[in-house]
PDB file of C-alpha atoms in Angstrom:
ATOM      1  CA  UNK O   1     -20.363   4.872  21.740  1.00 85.00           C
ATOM      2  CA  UNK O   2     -19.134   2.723  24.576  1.00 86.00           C
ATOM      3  CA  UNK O   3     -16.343  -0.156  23.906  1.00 88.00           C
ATOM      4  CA  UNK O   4     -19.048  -2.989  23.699  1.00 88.00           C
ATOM      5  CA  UNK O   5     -21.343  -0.939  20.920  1.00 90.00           C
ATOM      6  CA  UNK O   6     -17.752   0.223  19.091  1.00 89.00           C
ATOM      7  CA  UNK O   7     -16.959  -4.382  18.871  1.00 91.00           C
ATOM      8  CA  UNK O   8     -20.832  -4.910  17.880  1.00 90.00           C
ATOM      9  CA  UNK O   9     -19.920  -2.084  14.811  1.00 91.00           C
ATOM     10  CA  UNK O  10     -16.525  -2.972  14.064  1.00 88.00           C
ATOM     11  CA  UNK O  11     -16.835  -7.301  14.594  1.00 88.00           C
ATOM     12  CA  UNK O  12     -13.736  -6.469  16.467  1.00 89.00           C
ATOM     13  CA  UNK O  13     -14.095  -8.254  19.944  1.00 91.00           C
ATOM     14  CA  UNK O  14     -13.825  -6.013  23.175  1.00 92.00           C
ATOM     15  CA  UNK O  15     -10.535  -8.023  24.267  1.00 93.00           C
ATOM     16  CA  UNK O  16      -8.902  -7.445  21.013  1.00 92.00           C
ATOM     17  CA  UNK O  17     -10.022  -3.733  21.184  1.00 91.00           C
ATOM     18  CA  UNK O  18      -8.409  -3.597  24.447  1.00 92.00           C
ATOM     19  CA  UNK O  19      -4.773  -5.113  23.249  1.00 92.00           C
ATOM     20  CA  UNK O  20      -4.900  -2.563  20.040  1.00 92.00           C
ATOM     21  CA  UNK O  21      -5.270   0.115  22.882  1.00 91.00           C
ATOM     22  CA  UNK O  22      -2.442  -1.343  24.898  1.00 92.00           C
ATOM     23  CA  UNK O  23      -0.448  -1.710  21.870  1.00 92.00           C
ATOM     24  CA  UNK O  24      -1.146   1.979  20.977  1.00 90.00           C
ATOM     25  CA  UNK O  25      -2.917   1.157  17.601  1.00 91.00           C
ATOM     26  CA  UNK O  26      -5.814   2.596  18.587  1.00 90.00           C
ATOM     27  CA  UNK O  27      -6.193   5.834  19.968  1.00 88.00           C
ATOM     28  CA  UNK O  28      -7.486   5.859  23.650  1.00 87.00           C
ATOM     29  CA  UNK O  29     -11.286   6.830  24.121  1.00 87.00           C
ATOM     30  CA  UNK O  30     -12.402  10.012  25.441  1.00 87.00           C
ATOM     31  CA  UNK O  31     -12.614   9.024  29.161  1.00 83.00           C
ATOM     32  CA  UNK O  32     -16.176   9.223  31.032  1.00 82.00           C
ATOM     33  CA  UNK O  33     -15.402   8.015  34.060  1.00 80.00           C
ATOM     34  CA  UNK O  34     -12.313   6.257  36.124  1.00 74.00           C
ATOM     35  CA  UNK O  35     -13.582   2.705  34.222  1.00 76.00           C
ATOM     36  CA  UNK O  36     -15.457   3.721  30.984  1.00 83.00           C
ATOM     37  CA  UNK O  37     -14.469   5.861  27.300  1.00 89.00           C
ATOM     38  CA  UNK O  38     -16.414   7.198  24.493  1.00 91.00           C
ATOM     39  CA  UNK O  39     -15.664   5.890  21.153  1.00 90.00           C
ATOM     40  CA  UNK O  40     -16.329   7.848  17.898  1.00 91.00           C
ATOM     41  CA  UNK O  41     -16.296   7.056  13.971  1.00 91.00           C
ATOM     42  CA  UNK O  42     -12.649   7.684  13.960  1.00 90.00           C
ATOM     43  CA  UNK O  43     -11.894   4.660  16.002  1.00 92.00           C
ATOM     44  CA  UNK O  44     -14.374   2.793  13.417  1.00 91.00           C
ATOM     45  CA  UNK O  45     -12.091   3.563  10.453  1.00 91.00           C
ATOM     46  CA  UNK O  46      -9.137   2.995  12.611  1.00 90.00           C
ATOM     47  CA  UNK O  47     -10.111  -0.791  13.348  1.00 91.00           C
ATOM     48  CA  UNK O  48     -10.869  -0.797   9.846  1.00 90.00           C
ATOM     49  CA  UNK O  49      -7.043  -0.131   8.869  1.00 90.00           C
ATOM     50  CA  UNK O  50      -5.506  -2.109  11.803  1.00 91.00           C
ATOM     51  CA  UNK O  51      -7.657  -5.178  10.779  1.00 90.00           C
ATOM     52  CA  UNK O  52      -6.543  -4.720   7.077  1.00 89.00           C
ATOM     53  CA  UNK O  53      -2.952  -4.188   8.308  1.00 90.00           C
ATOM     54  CA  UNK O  54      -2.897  -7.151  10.506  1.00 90.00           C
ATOM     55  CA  UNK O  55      -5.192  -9.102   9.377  1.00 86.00           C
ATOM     56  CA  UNK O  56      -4.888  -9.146   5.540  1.00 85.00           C
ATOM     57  CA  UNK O  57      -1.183  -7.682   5.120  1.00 86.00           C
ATOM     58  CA  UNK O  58      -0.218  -9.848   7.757  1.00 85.00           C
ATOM     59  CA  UNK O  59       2.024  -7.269   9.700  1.00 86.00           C
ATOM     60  CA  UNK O  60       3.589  -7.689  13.035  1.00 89.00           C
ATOM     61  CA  UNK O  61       1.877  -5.142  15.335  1.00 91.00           C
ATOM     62  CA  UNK O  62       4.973  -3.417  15.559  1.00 89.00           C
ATOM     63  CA  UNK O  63       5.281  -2.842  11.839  1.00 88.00           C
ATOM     64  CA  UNK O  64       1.702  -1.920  12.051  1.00 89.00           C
ATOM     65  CA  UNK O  65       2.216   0.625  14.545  1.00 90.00           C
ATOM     66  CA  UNK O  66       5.261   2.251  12.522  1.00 86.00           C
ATOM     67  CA  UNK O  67       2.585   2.386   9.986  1.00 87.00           C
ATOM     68  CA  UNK O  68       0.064   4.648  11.636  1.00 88.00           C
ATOM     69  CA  UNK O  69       2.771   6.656  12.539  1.00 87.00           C
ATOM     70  CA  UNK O  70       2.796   8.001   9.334  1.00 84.00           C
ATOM     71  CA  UNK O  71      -0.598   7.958   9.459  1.00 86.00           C
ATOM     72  CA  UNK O  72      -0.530  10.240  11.973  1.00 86.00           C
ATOM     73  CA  UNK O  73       2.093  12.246  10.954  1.00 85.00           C
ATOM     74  CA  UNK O  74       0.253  15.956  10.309  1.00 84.00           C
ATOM     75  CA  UNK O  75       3.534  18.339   9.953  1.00 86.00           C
ATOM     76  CA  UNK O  76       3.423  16.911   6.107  1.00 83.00           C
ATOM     77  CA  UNK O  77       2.006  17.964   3.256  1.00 88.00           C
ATOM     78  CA  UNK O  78      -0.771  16.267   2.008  1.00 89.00           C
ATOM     79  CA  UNK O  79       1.446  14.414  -0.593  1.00 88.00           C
ATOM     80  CA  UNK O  80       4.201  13.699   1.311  1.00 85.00           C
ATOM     81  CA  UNK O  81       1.736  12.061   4.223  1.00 87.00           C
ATOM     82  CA  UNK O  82       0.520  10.019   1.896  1.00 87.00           C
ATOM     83  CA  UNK O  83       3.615   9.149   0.760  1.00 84.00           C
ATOM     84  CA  UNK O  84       5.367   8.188   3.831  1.00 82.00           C
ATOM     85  CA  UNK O  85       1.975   6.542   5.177  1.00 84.00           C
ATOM     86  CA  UNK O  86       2.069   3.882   1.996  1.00 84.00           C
ATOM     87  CA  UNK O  87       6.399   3.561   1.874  1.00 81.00           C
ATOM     88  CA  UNK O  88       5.765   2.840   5.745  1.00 81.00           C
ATOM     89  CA  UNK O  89       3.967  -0.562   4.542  1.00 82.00           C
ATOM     90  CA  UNK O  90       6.436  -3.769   4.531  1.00 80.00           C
ATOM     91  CA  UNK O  91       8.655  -3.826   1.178  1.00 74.00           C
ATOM     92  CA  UNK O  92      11.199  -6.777   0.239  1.00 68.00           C
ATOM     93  CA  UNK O  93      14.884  -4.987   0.609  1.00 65.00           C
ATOM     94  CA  UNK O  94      16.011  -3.282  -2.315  1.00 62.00           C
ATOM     95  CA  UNK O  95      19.580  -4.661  -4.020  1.00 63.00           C
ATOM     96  CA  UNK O  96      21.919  -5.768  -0.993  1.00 63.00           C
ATOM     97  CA  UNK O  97      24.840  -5.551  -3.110  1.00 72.00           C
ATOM     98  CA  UNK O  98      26.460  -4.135  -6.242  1.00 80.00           C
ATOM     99  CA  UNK O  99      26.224  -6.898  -9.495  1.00 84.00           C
ATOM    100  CA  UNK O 100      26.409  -5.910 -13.038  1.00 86.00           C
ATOM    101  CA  UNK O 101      22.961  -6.987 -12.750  1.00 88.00           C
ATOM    102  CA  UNK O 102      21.670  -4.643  -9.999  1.00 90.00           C
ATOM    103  CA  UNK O 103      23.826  -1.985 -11.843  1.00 92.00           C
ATOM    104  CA  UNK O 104      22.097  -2.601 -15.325  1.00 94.00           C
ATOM    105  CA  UNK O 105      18.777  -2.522 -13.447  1.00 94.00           C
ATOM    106  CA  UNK O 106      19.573   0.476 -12.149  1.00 92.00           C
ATOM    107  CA  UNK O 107      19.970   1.948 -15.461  1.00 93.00           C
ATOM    108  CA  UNK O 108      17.090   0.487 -16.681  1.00 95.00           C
ATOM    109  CA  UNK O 109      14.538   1.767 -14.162  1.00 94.00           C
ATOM    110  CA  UNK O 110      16.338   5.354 -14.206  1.00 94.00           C
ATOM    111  CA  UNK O 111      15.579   5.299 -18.340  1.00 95.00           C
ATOM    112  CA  UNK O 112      11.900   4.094 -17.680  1.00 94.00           C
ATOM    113  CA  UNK O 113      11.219   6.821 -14.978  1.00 93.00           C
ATOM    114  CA  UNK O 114      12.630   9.544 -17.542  1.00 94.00           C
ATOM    115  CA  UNK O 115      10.490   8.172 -20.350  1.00 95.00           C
ATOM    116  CA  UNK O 116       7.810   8.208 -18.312  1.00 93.00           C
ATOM    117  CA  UNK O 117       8.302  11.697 -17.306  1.00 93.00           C
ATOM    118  CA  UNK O 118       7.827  10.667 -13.824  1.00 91.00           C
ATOM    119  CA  UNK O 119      10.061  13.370 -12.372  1.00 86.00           C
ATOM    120  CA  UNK O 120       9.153  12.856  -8.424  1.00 83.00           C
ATOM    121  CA  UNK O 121      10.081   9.211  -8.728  1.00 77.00           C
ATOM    122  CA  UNK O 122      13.286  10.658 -10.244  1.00 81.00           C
ATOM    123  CA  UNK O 123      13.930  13.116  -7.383  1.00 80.00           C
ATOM    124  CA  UNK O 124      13.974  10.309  -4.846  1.00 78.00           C
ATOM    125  CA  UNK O 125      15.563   7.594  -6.650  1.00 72.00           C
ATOM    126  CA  UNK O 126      16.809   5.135  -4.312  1.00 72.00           C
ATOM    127  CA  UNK O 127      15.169   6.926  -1.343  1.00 78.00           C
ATOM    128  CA  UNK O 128      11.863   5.411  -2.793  1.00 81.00           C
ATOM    129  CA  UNK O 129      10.786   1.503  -1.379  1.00 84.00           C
ATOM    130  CA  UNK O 130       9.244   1.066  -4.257  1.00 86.00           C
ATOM    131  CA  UNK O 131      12.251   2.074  -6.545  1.00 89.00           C
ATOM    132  CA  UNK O 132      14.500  -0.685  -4.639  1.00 87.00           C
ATOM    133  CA  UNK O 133      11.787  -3.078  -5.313  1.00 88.00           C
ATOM    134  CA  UNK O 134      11.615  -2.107  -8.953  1.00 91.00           C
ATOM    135  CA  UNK O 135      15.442  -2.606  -9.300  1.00 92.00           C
ATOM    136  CA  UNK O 136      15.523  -6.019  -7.383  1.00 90.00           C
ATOM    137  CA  UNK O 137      12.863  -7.489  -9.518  1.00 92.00           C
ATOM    138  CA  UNK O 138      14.377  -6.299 -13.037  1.00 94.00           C
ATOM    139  CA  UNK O 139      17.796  -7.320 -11.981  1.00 93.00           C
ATOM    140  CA  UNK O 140      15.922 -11.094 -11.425  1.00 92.00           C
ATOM    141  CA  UNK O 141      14.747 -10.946 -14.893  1.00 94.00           C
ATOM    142  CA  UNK O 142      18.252 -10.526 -16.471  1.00 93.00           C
ATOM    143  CA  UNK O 143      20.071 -12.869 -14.533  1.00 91.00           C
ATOM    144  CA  UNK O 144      17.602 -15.770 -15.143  1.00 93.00           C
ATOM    145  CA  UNK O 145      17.370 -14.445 -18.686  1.00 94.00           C
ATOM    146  CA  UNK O 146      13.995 -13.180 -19.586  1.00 95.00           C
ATOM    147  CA  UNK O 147      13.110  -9.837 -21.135  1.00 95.00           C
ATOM    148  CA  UNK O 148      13.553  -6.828 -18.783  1.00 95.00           C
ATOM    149  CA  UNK O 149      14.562  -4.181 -21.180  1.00 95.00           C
ATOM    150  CA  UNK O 150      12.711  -0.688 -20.948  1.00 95.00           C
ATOM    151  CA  UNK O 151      10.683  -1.404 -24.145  1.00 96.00           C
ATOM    152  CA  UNK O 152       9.470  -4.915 -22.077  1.00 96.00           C
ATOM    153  CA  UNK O 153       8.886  -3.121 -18.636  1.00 96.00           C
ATOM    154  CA  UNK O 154       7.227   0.413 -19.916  1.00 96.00           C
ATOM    155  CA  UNK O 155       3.865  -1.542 -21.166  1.00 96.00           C
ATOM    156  CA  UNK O 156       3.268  -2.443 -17.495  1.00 95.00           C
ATOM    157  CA  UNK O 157       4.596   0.787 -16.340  1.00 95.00           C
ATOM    158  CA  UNK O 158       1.570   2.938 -18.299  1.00 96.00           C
ATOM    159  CA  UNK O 159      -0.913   0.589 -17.290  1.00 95.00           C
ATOM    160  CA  UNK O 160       0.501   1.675 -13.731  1.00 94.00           C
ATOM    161  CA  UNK O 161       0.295   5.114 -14.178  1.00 94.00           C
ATOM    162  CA  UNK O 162      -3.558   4.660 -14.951  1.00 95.00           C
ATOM    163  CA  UNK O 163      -4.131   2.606 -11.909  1.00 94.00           C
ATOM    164  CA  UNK O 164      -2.556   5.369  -9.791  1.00 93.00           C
ATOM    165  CA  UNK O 165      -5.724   7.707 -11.187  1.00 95.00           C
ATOM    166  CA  UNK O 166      -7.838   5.329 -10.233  1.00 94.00           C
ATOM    167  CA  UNK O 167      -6.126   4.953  -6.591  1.00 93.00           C
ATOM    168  CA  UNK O 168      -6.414   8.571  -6.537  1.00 94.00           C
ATOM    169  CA  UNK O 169     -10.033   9.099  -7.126  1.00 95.00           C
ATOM    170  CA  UNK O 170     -10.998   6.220  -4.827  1.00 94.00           C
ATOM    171  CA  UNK O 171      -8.894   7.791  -1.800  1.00 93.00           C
ATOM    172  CA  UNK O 172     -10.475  11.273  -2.743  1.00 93.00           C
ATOM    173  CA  UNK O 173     -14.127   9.925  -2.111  1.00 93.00           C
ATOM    174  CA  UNK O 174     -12.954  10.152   1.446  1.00 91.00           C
ATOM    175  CA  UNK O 175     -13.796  13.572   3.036  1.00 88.00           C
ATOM    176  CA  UNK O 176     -10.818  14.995   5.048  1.00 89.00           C
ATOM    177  CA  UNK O 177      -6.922  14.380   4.676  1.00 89.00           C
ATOM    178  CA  UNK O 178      -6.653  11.776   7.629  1.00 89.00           C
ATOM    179  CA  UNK O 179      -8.989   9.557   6.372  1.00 90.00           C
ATOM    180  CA  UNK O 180      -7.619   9.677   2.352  1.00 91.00           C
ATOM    181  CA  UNK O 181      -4.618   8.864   4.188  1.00 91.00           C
ATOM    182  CA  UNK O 182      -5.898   5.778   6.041  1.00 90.00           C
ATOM    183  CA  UNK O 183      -7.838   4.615   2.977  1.00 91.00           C
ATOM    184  CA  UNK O 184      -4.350   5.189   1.071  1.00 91.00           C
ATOM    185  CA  UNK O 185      -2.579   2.178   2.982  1.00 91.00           C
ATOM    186  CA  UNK O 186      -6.018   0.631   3.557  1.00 90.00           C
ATOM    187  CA  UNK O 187      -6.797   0.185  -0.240  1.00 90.00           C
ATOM    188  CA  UNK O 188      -3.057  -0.357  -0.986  1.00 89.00           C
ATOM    189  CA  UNK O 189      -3.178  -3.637   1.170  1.00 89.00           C
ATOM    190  CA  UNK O 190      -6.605  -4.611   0.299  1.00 90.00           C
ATOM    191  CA  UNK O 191      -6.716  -4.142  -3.342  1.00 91.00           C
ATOM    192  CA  UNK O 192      -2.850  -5.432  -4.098  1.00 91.00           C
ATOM    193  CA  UNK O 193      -4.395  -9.201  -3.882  1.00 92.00           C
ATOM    194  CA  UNK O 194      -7.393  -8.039  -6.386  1.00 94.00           C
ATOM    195  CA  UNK O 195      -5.106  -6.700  -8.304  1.00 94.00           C
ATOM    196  CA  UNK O 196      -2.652 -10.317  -8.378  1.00 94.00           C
ATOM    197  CA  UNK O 197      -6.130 -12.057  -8.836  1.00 97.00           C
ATOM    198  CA  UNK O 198      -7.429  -9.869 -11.828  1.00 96.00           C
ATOM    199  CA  UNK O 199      -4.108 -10.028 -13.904  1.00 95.00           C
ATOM    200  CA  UNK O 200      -4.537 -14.011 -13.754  1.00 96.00           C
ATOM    201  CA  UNK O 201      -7.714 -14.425 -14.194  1.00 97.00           C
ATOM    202  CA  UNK O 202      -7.515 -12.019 -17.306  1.00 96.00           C
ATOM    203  CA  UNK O 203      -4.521 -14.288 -18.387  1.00 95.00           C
ATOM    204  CA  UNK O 204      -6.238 -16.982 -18.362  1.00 94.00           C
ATOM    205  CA  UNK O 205      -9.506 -15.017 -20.706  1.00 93.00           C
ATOM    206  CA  UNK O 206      -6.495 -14.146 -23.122  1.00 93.00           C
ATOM    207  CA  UNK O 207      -4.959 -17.502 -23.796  1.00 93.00           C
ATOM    208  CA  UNK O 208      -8.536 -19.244 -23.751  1.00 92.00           C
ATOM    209  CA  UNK O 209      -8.962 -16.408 -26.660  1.00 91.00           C
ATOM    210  CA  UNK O 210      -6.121 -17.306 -28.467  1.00 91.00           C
ATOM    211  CA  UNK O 211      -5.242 -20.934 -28.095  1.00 92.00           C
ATOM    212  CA  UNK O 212      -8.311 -22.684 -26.666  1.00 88.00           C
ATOM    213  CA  UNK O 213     -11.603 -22.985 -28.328  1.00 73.00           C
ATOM    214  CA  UNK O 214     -12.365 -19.720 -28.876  1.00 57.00           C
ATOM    215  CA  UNK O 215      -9.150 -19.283 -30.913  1.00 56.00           C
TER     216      UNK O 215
END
């Protein structure tokens, strides 16, 4: 398809097409001639990510091109791609400096990872985003004083590991590795605010259960 059919497809306009190909988000065309390319389904699913990227995670385009790096990156295993493609996303810092608190939290989310049995997460450690995060936001708990022991954190950490299946079998509907991967940070974007949304709406069904009329 030609650049005008590939914005009627993607409700990407042809000028913003043209700055993701400047910017290197978007892979160039195969050239036809000296002024015109031929656009595939590939560039369809990549507008796709760069618009959920952009768009709904609100990512500079730099961040969004260190992103599909990882995308991109094909001298990885499957597992590790996918991994580096969704730690590539934007994460708050993890603990900027040694507190009893950060210390205790550290503890703490060690302890839940071995009950879990979650022995990759345990391999990286602090090499993991996500374990940082984890850390930061336990360490928060204690110092403003609400529950954050491994007994109150391991509910939500089970309900977790159940999402992940169903993360899993969502990006597996996707036929080869490149696009799981790009559906991988796609759906991790798009479904984080469902996700936020869900948990208070369900909130909301639980107290109305308990302590409004239907109590």
């Amino acid at each position: 398809m030609r650049l005008a059919e590939l914005s009627e497809r993607s409700g990407v306009p042809t000028a913003t097409i043209k700055y993701y190909l400047r910017e290197r988000l978007l892979p160039p065309g195969e050239r036809v001639t000296a002024t015109t390319a031929e656009y595939g389904d590939a560039h369809l699913r990549r507008l796709r990510l760069v618009r959920a990227l952009i768009q709904v995670g609100k990512m500079s385009v730099a961040t969004a091109r260190e992103v599909l790096a990882a995308v991109e990156d094909e001298s990885l295993d499957h597992h590790m791609r996918l991994g580096a493609a969704v730690w590539a996303l934007p994460f708050d810092p993890g603990p900027a400096e040694e507190t009893p608190e950060t210390a205790a939290a550290r503890r703490t989310a060690d302890e839940l990872l071995r009950r879990l049995d979650w022995r990759f997460g345990m391999e990286l450690g602090a090499l993991s985003p996500a374990y940082g995060l984890l850390v930061n936001a336990i360490a928060a708990l204690a110092r403003l004083g609400y529950p954050h022991g491994v007994e109150n954190v391991l509910p939500y950490a089970r309900l977790a590991g159940e999402l992940a299946v169903t993360d899993l079998d969502l990006v597996e509907g996707f036929e080869t590795p490149t696009e799981q991967v790009e559906a991988a940070v796609a759906l991790t974007v798009l479904y984080e605010p469902v996700l936020l949304s869900l948990r208070r709406l369900a909130e909301a069904e639980e107290s109305y259960r308990r302590y409004g009329e239907g109590g």
